[in-house]
Coordinates of N, CA and C in Angstrom, one line a residue:
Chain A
X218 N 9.6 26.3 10.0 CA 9.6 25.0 10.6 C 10.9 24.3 10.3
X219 N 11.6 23.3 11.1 CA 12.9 23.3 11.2 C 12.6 21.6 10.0
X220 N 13.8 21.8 9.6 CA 13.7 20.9 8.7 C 15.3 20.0 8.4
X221 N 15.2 18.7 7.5 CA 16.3 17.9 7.4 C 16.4 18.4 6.2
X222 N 17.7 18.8 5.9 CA 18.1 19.2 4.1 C 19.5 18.2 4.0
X223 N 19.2 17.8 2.4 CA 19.9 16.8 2.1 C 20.7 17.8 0.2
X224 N 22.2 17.1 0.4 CA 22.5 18.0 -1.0 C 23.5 16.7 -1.3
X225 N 23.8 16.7 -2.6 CA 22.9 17.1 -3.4 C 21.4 16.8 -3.7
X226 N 19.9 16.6 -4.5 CA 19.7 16.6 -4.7 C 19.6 15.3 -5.7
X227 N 20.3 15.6 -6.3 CA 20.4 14.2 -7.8 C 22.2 14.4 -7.5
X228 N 22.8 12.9 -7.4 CA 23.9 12.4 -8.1 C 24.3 11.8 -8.9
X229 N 24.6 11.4 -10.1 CA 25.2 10.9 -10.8 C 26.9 10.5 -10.7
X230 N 27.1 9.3 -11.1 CA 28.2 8.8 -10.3 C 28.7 7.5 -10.8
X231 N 29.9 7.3 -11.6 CA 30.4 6.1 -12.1 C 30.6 5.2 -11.3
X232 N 30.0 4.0 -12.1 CA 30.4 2.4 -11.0 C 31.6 2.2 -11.3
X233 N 32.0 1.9 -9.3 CA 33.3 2.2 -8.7 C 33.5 3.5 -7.9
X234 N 33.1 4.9 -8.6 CA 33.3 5.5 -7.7 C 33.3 6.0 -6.3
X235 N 33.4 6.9 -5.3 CA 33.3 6.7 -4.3 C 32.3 8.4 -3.9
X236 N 31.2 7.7 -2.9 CA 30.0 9.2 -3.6 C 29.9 10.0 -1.7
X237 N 29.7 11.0 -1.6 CA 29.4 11.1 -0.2 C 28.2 12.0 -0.4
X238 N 27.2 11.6 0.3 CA 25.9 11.9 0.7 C 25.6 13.0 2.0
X239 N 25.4 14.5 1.5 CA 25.3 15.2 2.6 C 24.0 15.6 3.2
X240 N 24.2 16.0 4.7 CA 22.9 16.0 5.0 C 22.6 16.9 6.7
X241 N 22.0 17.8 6.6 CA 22.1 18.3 8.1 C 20.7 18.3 8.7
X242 N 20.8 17.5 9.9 CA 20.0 17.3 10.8 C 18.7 18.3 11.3
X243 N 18.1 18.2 11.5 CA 17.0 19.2 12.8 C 18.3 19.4 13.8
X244 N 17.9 20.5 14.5 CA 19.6 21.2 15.0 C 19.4 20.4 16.5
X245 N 18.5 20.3 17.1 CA 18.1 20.0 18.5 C 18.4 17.9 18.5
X246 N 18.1 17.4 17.2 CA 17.9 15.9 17.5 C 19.0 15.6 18.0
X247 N 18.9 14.1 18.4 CA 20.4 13.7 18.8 C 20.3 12.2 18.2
X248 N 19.2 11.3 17.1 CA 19.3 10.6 16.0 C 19.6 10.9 15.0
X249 N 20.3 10.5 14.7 CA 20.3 10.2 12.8 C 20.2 9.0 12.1
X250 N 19.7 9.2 10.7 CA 19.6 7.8 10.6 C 19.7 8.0 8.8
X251 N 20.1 7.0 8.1 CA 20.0 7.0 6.8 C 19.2 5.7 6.2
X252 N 18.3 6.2 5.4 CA 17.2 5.1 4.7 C 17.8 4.9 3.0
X253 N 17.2 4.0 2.5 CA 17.0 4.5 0.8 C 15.9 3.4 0.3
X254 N 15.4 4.3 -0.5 CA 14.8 3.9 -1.7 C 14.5 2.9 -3.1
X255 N 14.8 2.5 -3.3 CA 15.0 1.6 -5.0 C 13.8 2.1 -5.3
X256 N 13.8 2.8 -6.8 CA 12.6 3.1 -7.5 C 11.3 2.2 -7.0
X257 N 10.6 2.6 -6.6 CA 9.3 1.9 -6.9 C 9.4 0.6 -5.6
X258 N 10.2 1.0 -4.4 CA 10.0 0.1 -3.9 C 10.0 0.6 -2.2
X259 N 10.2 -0.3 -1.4 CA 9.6 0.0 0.0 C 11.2 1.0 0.0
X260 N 11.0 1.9 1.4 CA 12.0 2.3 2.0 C 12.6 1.5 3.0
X261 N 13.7 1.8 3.1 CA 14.8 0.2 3.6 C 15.9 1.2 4.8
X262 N 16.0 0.2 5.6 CA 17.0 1.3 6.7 C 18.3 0.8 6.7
X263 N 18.9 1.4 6.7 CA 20.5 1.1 6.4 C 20.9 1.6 7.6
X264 N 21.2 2.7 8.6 CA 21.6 2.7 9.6 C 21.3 4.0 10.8
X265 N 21.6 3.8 11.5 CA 21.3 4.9 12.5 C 22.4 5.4 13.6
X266 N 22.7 6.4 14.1 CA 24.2 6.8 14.5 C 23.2 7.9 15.8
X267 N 24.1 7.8 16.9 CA 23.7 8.5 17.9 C 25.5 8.8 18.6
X268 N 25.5 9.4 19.6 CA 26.6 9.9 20.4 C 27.7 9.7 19.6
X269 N 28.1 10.2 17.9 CA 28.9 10.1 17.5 C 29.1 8.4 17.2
X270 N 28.2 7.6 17.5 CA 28.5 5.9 17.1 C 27.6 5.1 16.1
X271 N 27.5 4.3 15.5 CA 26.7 3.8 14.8 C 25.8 2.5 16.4
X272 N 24.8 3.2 16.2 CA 23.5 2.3 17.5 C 23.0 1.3 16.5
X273 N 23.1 1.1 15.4 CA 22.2 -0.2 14.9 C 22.3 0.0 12.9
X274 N 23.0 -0.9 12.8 CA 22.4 -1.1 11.1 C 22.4 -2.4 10.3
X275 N 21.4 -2.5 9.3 CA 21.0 -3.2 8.8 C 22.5 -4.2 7.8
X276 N 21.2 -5.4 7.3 CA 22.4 -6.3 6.5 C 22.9 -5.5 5.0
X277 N 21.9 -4.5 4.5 CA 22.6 -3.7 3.4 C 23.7 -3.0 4.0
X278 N 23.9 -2.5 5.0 CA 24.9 -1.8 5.4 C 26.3 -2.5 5.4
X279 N 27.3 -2.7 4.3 CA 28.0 -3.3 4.1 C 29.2 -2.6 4.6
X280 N 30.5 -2.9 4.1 CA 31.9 -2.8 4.3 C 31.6 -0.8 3.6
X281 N 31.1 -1.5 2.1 CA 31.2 0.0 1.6 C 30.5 1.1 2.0
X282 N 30.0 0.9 3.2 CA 29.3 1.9 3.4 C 29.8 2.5 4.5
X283 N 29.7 3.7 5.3 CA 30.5 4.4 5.8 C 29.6 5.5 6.4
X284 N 29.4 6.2 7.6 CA 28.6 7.3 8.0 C 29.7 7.7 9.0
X285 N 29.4 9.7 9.3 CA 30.4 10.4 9.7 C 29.5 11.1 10.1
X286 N 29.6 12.0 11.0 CA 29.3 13.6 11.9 C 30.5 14.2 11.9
X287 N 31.2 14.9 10.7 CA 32.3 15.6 10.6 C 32.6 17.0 11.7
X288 N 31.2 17.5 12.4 CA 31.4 18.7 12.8 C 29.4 18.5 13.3
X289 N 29.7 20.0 14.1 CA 28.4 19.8 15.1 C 27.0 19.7 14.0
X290 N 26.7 19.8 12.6 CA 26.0 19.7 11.8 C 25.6 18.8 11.1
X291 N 26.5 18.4 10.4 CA 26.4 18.0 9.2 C 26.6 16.2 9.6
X292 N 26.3 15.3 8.7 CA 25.6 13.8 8.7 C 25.8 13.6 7.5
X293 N 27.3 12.6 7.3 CA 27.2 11.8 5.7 C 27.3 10.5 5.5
X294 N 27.1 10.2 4.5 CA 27.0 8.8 4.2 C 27.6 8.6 2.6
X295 N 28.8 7.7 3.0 CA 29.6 7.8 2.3 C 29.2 6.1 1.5
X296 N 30.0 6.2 0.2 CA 29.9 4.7 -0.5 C 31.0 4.5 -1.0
X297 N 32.1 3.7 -0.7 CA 33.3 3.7 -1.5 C 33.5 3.4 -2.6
X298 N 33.2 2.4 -3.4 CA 33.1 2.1 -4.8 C 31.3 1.5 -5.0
X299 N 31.3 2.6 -5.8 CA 29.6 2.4 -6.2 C 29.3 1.3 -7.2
X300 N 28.0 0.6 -6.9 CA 27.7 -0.1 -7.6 C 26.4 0.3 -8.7
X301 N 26.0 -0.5 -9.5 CA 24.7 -0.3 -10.2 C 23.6 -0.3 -9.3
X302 N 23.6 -1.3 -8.1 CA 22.4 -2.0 -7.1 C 22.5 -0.8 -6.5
X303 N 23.3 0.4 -6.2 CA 23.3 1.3 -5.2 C 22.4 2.3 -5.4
X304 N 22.0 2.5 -7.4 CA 21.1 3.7 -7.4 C 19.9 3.6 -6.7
X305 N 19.3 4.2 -5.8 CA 18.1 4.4 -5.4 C 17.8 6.3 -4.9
X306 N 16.9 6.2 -4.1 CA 16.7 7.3 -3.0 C 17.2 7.2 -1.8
X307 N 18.5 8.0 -1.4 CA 18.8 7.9 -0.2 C 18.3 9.1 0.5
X308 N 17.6 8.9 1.5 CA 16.9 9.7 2.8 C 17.4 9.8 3.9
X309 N 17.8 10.8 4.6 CA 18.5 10.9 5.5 C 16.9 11.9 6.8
X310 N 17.2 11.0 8.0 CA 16.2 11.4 8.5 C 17.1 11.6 10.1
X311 N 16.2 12.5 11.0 CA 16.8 12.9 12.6 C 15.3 12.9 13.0
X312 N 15.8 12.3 14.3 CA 14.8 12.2 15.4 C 15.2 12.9 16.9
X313 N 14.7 13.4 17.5 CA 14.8 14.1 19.1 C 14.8 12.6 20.2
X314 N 15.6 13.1 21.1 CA 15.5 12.1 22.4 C 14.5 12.4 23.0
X315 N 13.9 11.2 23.4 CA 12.7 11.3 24.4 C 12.7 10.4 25.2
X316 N 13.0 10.2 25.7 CA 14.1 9.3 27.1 C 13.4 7.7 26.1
X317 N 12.6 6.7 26.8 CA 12.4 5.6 26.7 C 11.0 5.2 25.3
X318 N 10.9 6.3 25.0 CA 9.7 6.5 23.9 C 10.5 6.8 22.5
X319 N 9.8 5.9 21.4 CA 9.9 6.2 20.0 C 9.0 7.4 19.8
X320 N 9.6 8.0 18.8 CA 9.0 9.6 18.3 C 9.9 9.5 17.0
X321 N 8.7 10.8 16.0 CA 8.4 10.9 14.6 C 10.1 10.9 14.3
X322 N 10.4 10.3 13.5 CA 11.7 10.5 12.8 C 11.0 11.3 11.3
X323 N 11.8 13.2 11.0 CA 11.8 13.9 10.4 C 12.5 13.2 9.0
X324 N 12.6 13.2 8.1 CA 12.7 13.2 6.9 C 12.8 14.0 5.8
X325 N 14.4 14.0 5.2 CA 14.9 15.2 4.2 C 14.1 14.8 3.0
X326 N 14.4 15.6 2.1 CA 13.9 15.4 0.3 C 14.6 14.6 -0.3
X327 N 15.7 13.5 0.0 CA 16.5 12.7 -0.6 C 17.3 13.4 -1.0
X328 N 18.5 12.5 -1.9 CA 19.3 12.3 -3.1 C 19.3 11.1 -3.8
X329 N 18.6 11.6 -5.1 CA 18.5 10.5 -5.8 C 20.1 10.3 -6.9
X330 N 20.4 9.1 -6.0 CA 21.9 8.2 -6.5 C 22.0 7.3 -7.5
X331 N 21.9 7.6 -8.6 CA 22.3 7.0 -10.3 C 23.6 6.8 -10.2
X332 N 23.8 5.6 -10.5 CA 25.2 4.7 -11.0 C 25.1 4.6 -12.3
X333 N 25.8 4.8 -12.8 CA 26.0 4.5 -14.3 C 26.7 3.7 -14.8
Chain B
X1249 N 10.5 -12.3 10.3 CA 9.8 -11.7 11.9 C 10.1 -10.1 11.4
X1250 N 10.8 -9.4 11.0 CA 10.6 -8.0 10.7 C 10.2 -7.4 9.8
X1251 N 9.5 -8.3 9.2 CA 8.8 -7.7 7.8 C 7.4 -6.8 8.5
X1252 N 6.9 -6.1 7.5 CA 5.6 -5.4 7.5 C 5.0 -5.4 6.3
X1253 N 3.7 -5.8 6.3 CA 3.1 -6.4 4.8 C 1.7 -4.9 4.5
X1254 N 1.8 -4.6 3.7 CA 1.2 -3.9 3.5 C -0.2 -4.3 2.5
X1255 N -1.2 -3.5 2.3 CA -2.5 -4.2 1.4 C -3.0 -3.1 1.1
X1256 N -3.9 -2.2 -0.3 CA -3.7 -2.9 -1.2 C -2.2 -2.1 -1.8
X1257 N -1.1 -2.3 -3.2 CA -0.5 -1.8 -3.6 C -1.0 -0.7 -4.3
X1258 N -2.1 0.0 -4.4 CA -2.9 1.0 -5.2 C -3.8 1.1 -5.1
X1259 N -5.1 2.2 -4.5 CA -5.9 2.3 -4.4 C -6.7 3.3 -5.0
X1260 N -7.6 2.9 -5.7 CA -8.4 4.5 -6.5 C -9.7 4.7 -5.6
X1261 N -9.8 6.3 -5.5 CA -11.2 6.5 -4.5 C -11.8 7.8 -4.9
X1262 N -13.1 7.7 -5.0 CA -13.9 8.9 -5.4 C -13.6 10.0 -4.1
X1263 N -13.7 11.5 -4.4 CA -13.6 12.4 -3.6 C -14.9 12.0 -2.7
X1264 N -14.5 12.1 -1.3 CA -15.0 12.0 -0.7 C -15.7 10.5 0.3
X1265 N -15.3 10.0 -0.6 CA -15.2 8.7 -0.2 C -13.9 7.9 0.9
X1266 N -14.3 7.0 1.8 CA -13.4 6.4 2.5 C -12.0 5.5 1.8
X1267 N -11.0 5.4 2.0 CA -9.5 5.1 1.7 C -9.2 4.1 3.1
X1268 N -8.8 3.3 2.8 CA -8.1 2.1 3.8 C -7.1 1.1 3.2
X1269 N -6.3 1.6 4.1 CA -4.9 0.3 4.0 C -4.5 -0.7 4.8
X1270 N -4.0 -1.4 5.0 CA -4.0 -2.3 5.9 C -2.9 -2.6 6.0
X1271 N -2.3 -2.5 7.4 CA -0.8 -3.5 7.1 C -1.1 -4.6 8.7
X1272 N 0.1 -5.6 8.4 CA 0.4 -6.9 9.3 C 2.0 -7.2 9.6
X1273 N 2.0 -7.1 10.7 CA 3.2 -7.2 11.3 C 3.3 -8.7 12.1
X1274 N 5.3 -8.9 12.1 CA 5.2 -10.2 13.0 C 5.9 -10.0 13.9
X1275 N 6.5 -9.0 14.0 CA 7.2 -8.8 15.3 C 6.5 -8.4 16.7
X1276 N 6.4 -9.0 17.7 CA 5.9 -8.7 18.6 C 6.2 -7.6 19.7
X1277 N 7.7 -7.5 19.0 CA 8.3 -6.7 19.7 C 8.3 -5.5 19.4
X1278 N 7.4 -5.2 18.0 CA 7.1 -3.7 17.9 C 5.9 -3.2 18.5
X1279 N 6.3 -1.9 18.8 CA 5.2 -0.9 19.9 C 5.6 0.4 19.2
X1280 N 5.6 0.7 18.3 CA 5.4 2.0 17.7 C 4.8 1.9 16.5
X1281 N 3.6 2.5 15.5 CA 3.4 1.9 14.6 C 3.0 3.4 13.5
X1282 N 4.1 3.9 13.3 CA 3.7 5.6 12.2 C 2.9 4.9 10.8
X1283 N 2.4 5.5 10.3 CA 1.9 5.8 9.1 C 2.8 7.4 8.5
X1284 N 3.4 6.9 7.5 CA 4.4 8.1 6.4 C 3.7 8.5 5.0
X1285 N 3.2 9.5 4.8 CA 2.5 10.2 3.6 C 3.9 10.5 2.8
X1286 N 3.6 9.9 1.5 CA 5.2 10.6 0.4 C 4.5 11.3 -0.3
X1287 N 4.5 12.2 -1.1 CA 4.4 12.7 -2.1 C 5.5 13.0 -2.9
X1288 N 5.6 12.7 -4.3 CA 6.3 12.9 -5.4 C 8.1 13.8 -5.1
X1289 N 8.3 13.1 -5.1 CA 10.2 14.0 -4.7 C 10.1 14.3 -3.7
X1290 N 9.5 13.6 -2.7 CA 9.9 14.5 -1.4 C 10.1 13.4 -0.3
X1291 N 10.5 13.6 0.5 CA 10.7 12.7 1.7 C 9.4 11.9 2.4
X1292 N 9.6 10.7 3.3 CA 8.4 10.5 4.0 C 7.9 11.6 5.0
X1293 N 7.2 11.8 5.5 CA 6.3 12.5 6.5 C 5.3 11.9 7.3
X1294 N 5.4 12.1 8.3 CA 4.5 11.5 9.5 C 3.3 12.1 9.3
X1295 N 2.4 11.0 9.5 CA 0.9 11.8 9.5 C 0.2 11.5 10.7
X1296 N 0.1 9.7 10.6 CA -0.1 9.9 12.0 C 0.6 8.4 13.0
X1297 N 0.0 8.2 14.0 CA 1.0 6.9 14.7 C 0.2 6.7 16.1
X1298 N 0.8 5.7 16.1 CA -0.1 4.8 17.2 C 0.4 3.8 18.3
X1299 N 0.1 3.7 19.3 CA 1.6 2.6 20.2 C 0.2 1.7 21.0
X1300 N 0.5 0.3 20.7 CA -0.7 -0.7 21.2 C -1.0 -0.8 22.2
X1301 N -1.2 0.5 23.4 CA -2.4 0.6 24.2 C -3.3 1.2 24.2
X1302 N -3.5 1.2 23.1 CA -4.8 2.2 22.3 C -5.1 1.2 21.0
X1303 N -6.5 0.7 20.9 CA -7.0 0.2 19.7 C -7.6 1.5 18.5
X1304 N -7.5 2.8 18.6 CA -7.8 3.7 17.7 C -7.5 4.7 18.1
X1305 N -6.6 5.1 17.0 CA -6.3 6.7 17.6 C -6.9 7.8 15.8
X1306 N -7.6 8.8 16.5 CA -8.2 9.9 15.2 C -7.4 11.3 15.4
X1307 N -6.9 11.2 13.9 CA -6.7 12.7 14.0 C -7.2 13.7 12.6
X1308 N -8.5 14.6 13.5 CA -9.0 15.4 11.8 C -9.6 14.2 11.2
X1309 N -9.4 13.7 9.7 CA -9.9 12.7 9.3 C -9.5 11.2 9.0
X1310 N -8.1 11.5 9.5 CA -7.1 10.2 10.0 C -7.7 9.5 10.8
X1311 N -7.8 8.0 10.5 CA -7.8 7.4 12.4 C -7.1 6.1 11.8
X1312 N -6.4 5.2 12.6 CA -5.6 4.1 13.2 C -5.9 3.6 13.8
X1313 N -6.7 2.1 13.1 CA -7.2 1.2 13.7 C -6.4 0.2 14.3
X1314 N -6.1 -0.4 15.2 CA -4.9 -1.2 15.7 C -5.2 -2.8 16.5
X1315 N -5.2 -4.0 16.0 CA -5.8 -5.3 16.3 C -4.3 -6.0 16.8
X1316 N -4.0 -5.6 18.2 CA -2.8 -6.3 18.8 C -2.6 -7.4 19.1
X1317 N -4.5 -8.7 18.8 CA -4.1 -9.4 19.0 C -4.0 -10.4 17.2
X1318 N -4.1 -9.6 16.8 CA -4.2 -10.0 15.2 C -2.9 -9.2 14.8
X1319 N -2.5 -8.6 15.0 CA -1.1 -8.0 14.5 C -1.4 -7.6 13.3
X1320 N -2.0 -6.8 13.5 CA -2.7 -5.8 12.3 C -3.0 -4.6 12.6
X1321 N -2.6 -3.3 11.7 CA -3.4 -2.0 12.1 C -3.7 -1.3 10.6
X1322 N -4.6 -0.7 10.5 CA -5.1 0.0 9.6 C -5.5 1.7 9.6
X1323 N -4.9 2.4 8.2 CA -5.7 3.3 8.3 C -6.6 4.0 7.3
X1324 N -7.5 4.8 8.0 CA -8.5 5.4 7.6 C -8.4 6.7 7.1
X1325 N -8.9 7.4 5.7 CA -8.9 8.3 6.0 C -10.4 8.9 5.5
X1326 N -11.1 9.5 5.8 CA -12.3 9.7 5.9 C -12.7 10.6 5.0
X1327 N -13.8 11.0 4.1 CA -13.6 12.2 2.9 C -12.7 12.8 2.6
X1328 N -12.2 11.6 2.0 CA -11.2 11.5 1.2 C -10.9 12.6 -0.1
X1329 N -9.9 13.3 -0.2 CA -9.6 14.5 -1.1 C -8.4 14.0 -2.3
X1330 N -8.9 15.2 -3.4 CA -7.6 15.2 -4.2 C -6.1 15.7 -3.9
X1331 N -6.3 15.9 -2.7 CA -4.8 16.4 -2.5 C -4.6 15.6 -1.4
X1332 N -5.3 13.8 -1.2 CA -4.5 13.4 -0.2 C -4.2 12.0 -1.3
X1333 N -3.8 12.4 -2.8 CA -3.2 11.2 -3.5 C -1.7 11.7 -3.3
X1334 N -1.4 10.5 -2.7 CA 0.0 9.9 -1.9 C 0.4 9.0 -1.8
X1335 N 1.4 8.4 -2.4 CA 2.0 7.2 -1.5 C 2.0 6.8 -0.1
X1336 N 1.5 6.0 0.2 CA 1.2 5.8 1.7 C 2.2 4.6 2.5
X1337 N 2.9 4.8 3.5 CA 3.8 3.7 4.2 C 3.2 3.6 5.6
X1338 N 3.1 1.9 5.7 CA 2.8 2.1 7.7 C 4.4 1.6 7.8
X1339 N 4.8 1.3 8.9 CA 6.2 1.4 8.9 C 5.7 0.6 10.9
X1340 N 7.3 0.4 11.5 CA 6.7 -0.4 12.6 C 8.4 -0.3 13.4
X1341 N 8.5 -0.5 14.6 CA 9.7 0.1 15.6 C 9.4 -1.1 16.7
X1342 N 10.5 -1.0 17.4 CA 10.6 -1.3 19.0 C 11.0 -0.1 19.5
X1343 N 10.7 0.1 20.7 CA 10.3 1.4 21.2 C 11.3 0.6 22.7
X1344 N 12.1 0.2 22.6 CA 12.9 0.3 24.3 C 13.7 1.4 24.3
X1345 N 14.3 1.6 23.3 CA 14.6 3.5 23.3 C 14.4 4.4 22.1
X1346 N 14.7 5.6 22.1 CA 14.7 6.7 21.5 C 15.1 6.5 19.9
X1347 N 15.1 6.2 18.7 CA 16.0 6.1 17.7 C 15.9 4.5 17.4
X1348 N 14.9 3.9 17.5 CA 14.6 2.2 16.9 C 14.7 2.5 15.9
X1349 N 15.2 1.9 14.6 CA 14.9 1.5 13.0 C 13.3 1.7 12.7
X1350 N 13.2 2.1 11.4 CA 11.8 2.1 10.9 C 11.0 0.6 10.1
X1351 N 10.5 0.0 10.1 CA 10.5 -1.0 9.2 C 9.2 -0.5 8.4
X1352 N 9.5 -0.5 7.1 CA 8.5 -0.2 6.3 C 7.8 -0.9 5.6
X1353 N 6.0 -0.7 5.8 CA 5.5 -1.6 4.5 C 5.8 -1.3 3.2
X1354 N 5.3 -1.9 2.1 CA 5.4 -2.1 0.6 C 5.2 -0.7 0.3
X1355 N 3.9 0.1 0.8 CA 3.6 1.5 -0.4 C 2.2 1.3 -0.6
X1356 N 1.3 2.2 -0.5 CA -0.1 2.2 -1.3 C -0.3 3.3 -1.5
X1357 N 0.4 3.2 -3.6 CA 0.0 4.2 -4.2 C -1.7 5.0 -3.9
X1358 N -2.2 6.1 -3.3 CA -3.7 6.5 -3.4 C -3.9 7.5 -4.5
X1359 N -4.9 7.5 -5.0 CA -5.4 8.2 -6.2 C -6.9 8.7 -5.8
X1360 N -7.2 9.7 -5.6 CA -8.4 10.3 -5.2 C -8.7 11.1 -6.4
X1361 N -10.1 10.3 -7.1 CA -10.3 11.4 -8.1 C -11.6 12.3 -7.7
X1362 N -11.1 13.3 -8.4 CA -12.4 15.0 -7.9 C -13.6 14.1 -8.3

């Protein structure tokens, strides 16, 4: 079954640093989208990118944040100087076109992002 | 207006017994409405979903109750098991294209004991 894989896994990462979040798609979608987490709290949408553009993101999606399609695969999400507020679960999820219909957005296993 | 409130934050239920969550939305503009099963380290997962020209949709022991004009949907899950303790999200979209934002409720931790 085709699936969203996200790496690393766990990052660890001094405040300030600058972290990039990998992640490759379901091969067929043509959404992407990046979510996160805060321990213990709702899932939060930060942004979503189609035809190589960002189609829509939220007020957390600040200056420092940053998304790429470097190549026909791969989906990151970058942070330039990390903060403490940034550790959470970042989830990176892809959805298929279906002309004028919402449909299941798939969902990787995270990276859970610790600032130190 | 894009919030989605979810009820209860944790629920405990004997095996076999009925499980219900409830969420309330204020956007009128949403017309997609998933329910996301998490389990422990792992991503959300679709279980099931529903778009408001249908007041119930069932699947297996899943069903999604949907009150469009209360702006409210709920779900059900029916003999209820130990392997469906899960974090539970309803979550909510506009649907004028392909790839709307997800809005998520709060979470209802479930605990099904044997």
């Amino acid at each position: 079954e085709p699936e969203v894989t996200q790496t690393p896994s766990h990052q660890v990462t001094q405040m300030g640093q600058e972290v990039i979040l990998r992640c490759v798609p379901i091969s067929n979608h043509l959404y992407f989208y990046w979510y996160r987490q805060i321990l213990g709290q709702k899932v939060e949408f930060l942004v979503s990118f189609y035809n190589n553009e960002i189609s829509e993101k939220s007020e957390i999606f600040d200056d420092q944040f940053s998304v790429e399609r470097p190549d026909g695969s791969n989906f990151t999400l970058k942070i330039r100087s990390t903060k403490l507020e940034d550790s959470a679960m970042y989830f990176c999820a892809s959805s298929p076109w279906t002309g004028i219909m919402n449909t299941e957005a798939f969902f990787g296993q995270g990276t859970r992002l610790t600032v130190v | 207006q894009q919030q989605v409130k979810q009820s209860p934050q944790s629920l405990i239920v004997q095996k076999g017994g009925i499980s219900i969550i409830n969420c309330a939305y204020e956007n009128t503009a949403f017309d997609y409405f998933p329910w996301y099963q998490q389990f422990p380290g792992k991503g959300p997962a679709l279980l099931i979903a529903i778009r408001p020209d249908v007041s119930e949709k069932k699947e297996g022991r899943f069903t999604i109750s949907f009150n469009k004009s209360a702006k409210q949907f709920s779900l059900h899950i029916m003999d209820s098991q130990p392997g469906d303790s899960a974090t539970y999200f309803c979550a909510a979209s506009k649907g004028e294209t392909s790839g709307s934002r997800l809005t998520f409720g709060e979470g209802t931790q479930l605990t099904v004991n044997p």
